[in-house]
Short mmCIF file of C-alpha atoms and ligand atoms in Angstrom, two decimals:
data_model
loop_
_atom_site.label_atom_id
_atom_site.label_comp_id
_atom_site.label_asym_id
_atom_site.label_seq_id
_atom_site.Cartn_x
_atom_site.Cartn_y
_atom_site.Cartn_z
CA UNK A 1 28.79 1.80 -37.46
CA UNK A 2 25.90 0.27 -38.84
CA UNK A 3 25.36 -0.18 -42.78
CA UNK A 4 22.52 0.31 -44.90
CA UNK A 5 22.73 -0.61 -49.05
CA UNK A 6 19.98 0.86 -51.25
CA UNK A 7 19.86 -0.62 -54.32
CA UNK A 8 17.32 0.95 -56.96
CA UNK A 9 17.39 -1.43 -59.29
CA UNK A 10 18.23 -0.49 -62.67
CA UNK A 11 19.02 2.88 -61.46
CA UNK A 12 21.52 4.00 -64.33
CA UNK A 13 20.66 5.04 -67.32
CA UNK A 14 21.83 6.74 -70.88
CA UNK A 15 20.70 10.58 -72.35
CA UNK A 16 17.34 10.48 -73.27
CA UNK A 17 15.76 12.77 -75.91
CA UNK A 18 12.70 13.75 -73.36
CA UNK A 19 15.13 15.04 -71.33
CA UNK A 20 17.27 17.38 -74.07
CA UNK A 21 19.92 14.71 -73.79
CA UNK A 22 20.08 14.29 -69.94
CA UNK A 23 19.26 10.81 -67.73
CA UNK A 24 16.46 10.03 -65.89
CA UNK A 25 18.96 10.72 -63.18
CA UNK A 26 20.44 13.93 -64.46
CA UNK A 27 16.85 15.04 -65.10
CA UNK A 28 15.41 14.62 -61.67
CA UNK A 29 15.13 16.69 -58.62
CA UNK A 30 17.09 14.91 -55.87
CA UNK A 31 18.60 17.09 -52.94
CA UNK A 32 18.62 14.58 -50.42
CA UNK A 33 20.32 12.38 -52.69
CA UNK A 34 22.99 15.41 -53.57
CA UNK A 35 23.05 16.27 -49.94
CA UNK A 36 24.64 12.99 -49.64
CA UNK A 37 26.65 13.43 -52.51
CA UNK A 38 27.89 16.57 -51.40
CA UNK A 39 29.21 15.33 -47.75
CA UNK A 40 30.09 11.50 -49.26
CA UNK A 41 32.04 10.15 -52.22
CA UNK A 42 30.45 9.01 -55.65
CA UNK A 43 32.03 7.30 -58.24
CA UNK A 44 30.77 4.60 -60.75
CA UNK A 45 30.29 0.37 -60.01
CA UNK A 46 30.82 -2.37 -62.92
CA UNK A 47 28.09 -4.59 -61.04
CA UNK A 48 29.66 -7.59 -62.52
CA UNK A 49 32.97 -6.65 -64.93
CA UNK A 50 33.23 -4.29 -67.28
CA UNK A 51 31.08 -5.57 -70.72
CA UNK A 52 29.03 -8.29 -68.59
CA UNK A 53 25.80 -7.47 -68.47
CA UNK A 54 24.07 -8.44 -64.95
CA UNK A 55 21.00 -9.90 -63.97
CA UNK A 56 19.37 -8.69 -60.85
CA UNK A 57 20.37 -12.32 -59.67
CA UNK A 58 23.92 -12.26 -60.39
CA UNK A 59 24.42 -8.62 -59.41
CA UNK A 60 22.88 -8.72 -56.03
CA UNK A 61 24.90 -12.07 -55.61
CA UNK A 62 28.12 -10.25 -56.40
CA UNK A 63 27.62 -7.47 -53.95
CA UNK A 64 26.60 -9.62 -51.05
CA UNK A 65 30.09 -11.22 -51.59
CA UNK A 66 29.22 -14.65 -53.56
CA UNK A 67 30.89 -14.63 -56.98
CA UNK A 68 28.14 -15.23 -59.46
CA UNK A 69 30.59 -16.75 -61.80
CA UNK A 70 31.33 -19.62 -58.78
CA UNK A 71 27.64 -19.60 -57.29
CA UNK A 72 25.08 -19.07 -60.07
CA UNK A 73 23.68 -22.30 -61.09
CA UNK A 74 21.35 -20.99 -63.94
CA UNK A 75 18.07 -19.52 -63.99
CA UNK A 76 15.84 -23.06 -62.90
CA UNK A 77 16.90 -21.96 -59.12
CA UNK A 78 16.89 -18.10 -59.20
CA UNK A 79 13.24 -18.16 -61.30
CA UNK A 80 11.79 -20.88 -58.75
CA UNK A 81 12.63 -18.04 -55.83
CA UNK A 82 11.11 -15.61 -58.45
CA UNK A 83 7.46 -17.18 -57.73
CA UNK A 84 8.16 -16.80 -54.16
CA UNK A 85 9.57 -20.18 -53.48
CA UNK A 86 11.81 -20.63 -50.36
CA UNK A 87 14.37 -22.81 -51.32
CA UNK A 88 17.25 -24.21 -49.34
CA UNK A 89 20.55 -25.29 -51.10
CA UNK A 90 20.44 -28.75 -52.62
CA UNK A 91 17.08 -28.53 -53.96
CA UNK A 92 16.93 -28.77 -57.84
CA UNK A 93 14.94 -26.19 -59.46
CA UNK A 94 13.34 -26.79 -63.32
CA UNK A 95 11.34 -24.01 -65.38
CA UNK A 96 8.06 -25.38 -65.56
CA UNK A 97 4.98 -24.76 -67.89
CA UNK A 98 1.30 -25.72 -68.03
CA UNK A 99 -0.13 -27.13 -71.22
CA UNK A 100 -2.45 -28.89 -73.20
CA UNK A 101 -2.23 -32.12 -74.41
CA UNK A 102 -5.08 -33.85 -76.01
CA UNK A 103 -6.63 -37.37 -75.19
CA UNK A 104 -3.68 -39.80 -76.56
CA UNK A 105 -1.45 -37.19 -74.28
CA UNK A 106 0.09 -35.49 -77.21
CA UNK A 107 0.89 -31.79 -76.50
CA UNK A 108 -1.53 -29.34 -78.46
CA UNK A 109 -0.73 -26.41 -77.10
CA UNK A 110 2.86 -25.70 -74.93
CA UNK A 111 1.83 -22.84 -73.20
CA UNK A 112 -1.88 -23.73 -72.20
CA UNK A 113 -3.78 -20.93 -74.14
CA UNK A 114 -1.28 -18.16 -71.95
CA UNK A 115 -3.86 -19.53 -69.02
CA UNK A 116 -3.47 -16.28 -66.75
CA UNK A 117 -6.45 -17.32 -64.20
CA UNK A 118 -6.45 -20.37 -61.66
CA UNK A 119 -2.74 -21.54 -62.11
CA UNK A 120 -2.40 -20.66 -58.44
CA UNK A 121 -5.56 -22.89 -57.69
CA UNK A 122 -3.97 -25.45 -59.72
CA UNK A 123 -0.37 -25.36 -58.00
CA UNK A 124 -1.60 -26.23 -55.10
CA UNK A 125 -2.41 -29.27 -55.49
CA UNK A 126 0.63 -30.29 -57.47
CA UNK A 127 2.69 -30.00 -53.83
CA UNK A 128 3.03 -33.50 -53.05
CA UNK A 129 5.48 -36.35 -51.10
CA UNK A 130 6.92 -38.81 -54.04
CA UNK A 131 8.97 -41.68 -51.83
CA UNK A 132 10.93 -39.54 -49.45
CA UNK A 133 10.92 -36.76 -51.85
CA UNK A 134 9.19 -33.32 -51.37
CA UNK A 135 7.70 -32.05 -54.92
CA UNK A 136 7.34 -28.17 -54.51
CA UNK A 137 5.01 -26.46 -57.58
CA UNK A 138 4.09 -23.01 -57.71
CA UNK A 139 2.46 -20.81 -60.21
CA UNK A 140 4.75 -17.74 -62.17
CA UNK A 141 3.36 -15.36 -64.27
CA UNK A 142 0.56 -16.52 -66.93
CA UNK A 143 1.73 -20.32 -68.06
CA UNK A 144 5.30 -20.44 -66.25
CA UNK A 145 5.65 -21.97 -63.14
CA UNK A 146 8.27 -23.40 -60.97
CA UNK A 147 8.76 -27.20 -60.15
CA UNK A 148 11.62 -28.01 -57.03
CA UNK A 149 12.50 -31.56 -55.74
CA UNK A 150 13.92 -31.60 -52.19
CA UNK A 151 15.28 -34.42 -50.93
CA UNK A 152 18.27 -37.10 -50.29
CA UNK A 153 20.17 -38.06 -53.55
CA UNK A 154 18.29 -35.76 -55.75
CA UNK A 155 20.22 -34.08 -58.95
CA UNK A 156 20.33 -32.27 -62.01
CA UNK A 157 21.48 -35.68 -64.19
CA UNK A 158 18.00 -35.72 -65.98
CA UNK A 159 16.51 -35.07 -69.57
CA UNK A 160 13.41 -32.61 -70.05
CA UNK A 161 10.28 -33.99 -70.57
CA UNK A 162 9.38 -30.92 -72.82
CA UNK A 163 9.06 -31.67 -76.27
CA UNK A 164 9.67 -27.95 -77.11
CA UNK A 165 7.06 -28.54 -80.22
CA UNK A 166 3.60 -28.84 -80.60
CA UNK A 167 2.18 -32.69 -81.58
CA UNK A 168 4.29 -34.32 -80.14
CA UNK A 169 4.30 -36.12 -76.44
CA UNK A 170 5.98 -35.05 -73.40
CA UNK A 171 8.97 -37.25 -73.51
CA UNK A 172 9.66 -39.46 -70.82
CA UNK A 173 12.55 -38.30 -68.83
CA UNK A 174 15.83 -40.17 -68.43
CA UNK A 175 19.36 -40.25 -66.12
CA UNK A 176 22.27 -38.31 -68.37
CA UNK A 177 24.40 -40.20 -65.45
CA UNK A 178 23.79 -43.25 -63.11
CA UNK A 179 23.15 -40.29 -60.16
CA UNK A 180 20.03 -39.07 -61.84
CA UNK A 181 18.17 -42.53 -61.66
CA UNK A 182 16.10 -41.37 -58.92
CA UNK A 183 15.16 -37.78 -59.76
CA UNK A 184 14.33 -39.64 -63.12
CA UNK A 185 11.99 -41.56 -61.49
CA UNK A 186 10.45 -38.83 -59.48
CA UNK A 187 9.63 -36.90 -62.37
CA UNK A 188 7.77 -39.14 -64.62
CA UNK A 189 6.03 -40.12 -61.46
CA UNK A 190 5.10 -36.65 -60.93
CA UNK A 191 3.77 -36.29 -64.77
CA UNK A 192 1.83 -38.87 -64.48
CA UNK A 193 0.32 -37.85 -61.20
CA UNK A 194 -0.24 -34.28 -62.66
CA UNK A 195 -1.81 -35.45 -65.50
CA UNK A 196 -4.78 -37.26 -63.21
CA UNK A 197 -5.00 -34.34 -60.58
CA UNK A 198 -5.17 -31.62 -63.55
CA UNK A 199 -7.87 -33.53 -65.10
CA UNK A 200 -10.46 -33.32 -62.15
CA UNK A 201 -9.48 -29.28 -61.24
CA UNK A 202 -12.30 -27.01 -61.30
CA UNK A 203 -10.45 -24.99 -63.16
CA UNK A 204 -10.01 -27.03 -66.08
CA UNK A 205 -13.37 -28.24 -65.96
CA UNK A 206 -13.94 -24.32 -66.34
CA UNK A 207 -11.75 -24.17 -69.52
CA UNK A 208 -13.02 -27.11 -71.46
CA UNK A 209 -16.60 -25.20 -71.15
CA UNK A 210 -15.74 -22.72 -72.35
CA UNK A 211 -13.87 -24.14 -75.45
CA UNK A 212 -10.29 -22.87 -73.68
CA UNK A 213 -6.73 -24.96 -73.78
CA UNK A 214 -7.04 -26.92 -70.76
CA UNK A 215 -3.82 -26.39 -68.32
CA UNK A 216 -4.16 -30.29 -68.14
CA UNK A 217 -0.27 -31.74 -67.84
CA UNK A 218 3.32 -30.06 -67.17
CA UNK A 219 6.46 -29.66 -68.79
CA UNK A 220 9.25 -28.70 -67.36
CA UNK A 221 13.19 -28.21 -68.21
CA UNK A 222 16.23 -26.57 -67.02
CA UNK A 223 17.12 -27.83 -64.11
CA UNK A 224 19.72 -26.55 -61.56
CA UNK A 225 20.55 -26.82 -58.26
CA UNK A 226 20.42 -24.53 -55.72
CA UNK A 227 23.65 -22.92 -54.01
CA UNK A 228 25.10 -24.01 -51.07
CA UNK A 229 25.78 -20.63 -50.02
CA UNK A 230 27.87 -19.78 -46.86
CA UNK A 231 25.54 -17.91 -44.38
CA UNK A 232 26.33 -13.97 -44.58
CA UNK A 233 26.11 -13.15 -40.91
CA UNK A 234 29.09 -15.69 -40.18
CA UNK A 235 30.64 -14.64 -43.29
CA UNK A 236 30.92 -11.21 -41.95
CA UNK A 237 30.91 -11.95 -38.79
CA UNK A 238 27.56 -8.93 -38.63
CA UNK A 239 24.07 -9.71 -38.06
CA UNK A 240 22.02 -8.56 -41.81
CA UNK A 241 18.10 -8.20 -42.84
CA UNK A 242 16.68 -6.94 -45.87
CA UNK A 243 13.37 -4.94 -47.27
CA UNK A 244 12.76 -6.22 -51.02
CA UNK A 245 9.26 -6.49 -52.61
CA UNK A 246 10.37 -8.42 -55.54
CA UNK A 247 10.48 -12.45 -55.12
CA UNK A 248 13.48 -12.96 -56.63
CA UNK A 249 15.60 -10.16 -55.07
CA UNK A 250 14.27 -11.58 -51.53
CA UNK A 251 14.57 -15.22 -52.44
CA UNK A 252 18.44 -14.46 -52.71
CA UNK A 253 18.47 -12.52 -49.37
CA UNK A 254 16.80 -15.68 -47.93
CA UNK A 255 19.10 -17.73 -49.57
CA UNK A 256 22.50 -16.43 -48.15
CA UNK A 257 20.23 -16.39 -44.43
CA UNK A 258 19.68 -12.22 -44.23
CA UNK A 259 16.60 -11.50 -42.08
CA UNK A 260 12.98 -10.77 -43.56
CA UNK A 261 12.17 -6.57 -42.81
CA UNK A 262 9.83 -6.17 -45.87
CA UNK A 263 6.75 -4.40 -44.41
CA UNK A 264 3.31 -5.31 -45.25
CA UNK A 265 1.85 -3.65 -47.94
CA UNK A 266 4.50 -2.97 -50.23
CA UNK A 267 4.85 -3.91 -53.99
CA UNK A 268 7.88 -4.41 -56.15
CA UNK A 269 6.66 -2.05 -58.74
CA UNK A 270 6.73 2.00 -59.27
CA UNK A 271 3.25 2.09 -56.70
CA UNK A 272 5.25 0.69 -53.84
CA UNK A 273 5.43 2.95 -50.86
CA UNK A 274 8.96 4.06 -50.75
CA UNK A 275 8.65 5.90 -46.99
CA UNK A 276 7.42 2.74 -45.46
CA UNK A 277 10.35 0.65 -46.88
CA UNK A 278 12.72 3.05 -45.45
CA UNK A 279 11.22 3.61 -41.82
CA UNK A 280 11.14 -0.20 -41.77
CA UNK A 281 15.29 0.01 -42.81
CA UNK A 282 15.62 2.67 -40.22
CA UNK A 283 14.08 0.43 -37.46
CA UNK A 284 15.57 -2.57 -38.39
CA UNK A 285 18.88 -1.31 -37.98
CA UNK A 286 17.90 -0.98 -34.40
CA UNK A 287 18.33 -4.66 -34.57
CA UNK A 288 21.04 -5.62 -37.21
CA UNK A 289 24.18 -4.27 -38.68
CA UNK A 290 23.40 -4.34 -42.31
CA UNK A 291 20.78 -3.78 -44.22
CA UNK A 292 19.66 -3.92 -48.00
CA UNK A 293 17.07 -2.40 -49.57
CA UNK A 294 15.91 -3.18 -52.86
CA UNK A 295 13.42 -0.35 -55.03
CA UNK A 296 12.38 -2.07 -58.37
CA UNK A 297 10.59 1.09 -59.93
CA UNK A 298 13.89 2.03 -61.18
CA UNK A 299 14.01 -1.23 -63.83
CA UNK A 300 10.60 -1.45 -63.95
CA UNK A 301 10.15 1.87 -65.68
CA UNK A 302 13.83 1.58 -67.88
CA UNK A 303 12.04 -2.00 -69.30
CA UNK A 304 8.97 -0.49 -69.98
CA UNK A 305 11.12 2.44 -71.95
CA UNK A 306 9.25 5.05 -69.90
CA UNK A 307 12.24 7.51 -68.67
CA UNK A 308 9.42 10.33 -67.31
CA UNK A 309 8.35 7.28 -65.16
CA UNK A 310 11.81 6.45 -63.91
CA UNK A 311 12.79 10.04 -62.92
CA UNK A 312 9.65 10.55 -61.59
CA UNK A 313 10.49 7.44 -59.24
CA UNK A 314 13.54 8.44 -58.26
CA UNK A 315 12.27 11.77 -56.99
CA UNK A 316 9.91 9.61 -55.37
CA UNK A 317 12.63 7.94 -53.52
CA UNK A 318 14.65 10.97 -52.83
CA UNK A 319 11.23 12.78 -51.00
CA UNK A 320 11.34 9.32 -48.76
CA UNK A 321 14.48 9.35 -47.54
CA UNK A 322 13.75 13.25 -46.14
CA UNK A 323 12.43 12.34 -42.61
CA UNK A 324 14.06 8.65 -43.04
CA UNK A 325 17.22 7.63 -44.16
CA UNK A 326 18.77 11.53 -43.68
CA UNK A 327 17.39 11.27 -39.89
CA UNK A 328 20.76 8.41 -39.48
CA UNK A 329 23.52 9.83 -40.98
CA UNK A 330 25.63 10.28 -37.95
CA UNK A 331 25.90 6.30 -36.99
CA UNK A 332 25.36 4.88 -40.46
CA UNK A 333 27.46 3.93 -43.45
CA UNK A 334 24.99 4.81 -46.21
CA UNK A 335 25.50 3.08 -49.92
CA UNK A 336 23.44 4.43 -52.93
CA UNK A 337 23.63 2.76 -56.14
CA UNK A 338 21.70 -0.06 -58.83
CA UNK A 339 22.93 -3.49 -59.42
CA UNK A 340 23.02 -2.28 -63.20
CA UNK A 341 21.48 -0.04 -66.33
CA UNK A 342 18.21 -0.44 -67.71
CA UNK A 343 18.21 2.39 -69.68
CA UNK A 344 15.08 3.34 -71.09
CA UNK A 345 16.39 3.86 -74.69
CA UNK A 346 17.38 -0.01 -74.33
CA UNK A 347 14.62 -0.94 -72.49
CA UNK A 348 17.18 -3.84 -71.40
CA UNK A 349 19.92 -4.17 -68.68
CA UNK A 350 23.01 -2.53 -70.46
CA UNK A 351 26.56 -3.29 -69.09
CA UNK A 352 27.22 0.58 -68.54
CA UNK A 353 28.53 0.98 -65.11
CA UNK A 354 26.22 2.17 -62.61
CA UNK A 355 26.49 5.64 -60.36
CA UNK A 356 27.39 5.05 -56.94
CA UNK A 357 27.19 6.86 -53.54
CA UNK A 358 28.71 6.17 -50.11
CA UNK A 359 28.34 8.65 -47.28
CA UNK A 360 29.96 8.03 -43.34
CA UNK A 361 30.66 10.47 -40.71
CA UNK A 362 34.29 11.96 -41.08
CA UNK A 363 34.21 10.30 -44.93
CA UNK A 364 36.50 11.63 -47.30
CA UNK A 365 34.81 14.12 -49.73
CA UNK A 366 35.67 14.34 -53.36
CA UNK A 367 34.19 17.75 -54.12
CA UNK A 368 31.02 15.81 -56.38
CA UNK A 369 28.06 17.56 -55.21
CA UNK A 370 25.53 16.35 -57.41
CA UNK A 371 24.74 12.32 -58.27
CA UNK A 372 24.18 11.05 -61.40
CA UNK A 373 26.35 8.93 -64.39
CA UNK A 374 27.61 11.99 -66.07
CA UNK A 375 29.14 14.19 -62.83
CA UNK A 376 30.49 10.25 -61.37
CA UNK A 377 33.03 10.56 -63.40
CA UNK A 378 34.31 13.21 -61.63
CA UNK A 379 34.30 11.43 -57.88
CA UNK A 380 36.53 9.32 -56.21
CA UNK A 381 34.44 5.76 -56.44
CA UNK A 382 35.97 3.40 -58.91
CA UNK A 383 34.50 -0.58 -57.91
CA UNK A 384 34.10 -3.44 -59.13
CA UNK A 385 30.78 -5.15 -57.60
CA UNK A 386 32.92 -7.87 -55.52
CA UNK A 387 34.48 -4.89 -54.23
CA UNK A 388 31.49 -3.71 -52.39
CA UNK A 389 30.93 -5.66 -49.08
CA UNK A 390 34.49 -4.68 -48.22
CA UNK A 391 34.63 -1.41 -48.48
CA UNK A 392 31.60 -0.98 -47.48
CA UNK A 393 33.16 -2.89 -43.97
CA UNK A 394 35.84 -1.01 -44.07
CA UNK A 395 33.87 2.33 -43.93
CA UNK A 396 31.88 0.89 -41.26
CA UNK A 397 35.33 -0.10 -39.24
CA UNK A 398 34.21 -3.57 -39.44
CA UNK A 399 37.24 -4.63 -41.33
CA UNK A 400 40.32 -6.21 -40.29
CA UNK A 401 43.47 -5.23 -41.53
CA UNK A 402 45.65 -7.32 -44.29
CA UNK A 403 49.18 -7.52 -43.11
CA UNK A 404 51.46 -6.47 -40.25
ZN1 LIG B 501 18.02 -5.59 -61.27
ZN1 LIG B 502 15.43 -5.78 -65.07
#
């Protein structure tokens, strides 16, 4: 059997007062997703461990397989694929910023004035070859951005050059250990580059006009190196794609080599068209064994506090999988669940364990015919995120047995 994962992300949630006490969950109208609870198992999922609260990084690490706790290498590398960045492991990843400094280079303003326009015109000409290195620079949200060296001999033994104040001057970076003499190197090379490219951008020429903070040099910190992580498809010995509109969700499927399905079109927000996500999971299962899809509505609408919006997303994906996802039930192990709370009373991801669904022909039931936190406690699920690749397997008789 084939196996398809939907993660909506920051699916679980605590009683809200809009709701007379209920979830987001509880309060929505959901009969596919009961159907499935009614003929499958549900149960609840510590994404991580009980009392760790997850990231979307280290969750969705955990259930492909890849401890977090072993693999995660801080947020430098995970942010980086958060722009949209492919990265390969071995590349070091830093947080970067735009600023302003003034004429004797001293910083004026860290974060550039917020700049929120240009920054991607800007970026592109920071992409550049320093010796045999490759600098990768791309633009985040307003003054954040993402600065990766790729290349032979190329660590995380540096300083920042971010003075983390105002007046003062970018430092000049430094080895912590004989290996980072190089990347050392690289980097001031690269500031002073920057500083002579930014200069001359339109953009900036733009800003000083207009009496705005220049996005005129770079500071950057945080470095980490990105995972060598072992490819999934030899792993499990299946052949796995995803559908993900949010870069840094996709930038881990990338990472452990799961195939791109993401149709055009689609957004990693509450707007995103749920249907199309899900015929494009239908029809790529023509072609794989596995597949993940990833619906950020869920923890969009928990961090904006807006429970009416996350209920009324989840109904939105419950309509969608009607003439989809219920059309492939007899041939397909299908897995229901977030990689953690963002409760809209928190507005934050909460460590409360996370409802969970899986539903396979000839599955054992557990009598649950409704899915939500509150009625999991009743079902038969009890996991542990690492947990979730094999039993999922297992369902899909893709495990082998332990023992004699
Ligand atoms: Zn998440
Ligand atoms: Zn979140």
């Amino acid at each position: 059997m084939k196996i398809l994962l939907i993660i909506a992300d920051g699916l679980g949630d605590r009683p809200l007062k809009e709701f007379e006490g209920k979830t987001s969950l509880e309060a929505a109208r959901k009969p596919n997703l009961n159907t499935l609870a009614i003929e499958g198992m549900v149960g609840l999922i510590d994404p991580i461990q009980p009392g760790i609260i997850p990231g979307s990084d280290t969750s969705h690490l955990n259930y492909l397989g890849y401890d977090p706790f072993k693999y995660y290498t801080g947020r430098g590398p995970f942010e980086a694929m958060g722009t949209g960045l492919t990265l390969k492991g071995g590349d070091v990843a830093f947080r970067a910023n735009f600023a302003t400094v003034d004429s004797n280079g001293v910083v004026k303003d860290r974060r550039a004035g917020r700049i929120r326009e240009g920054t991607s015109d800007l970026a592109k000409h920071l992409n550049m070859k320093i010796e045999d290195v490759d600098v990768l620079f791309k633009e985040g949200t307003e003054h954040r951005a993402a600065l990766v060296l790729r290349g032979e001999g190329i660590t995380t033994d540096v300083s920042d050059n971010d003075p983390h104040a105002e007046d003062l001057k970018p430092r000049d970076i430094v080895p912590t250990s004989e290996r980072g003499a190089k990347t050392a190197r690289i980097l001031n090379e690269f500031y002073r580059r920057s500083l002579a490219i930014l200069r001359d951008e339109p953009v900036n020429k733009k800003r000083r006009a207009e009496g705005l903070n220049e996005a005129n040099a770079i500071l950057y910190r945080g470095g980490g190196q990105v995972p060598n992580l072992p490819n999934f498809n030899q792993k499990y010995n299946l052949t796995g794609g995803y559908i993900a509109g949010v870069a840094l969700v996709s930038g881990i499927c990338r990472l452990v080599g799961l195939k791109d399905f993401t149709p055009p079109g689609v957004t990693g927000s509450t707007d995103t068209n749920v249907k199309k996500k899900f015929s494009a999971a239908v029809s790529a299962m023509n072609e794989v064994d596995f597949v993940l899809v990833n619906l950020k509505g869920t923890d969009i609408a928990g961090h904006d506090g807006n429970g009416i919006a996350k209920k009324e997303f989840i109904e939105k994906i419950d309509e969608a999988m009607g003439d989809t996802i219920m059309k492939i039930r007899d041939d397909t192990v299908i897995c229901f669940t977030g990689d953690h709370s963002t409760p809209a009373s928190a507005k934050e991801h909460t460590s409360d364990p996370v409802p969970i669904l899986i539903r396979y022909p000839g599955c054992r039931r557990d009598g649950v015919g409704v899915f939500d936190e509150i009625k999991a406690v009743d079902g038969y699920l009890r996991l542990r995120g690492a947990d979730l690749m094999n039993v999922l397997l297992s369902s899909a008789n893709r495990a082998e047995k332990y023992g004699a």
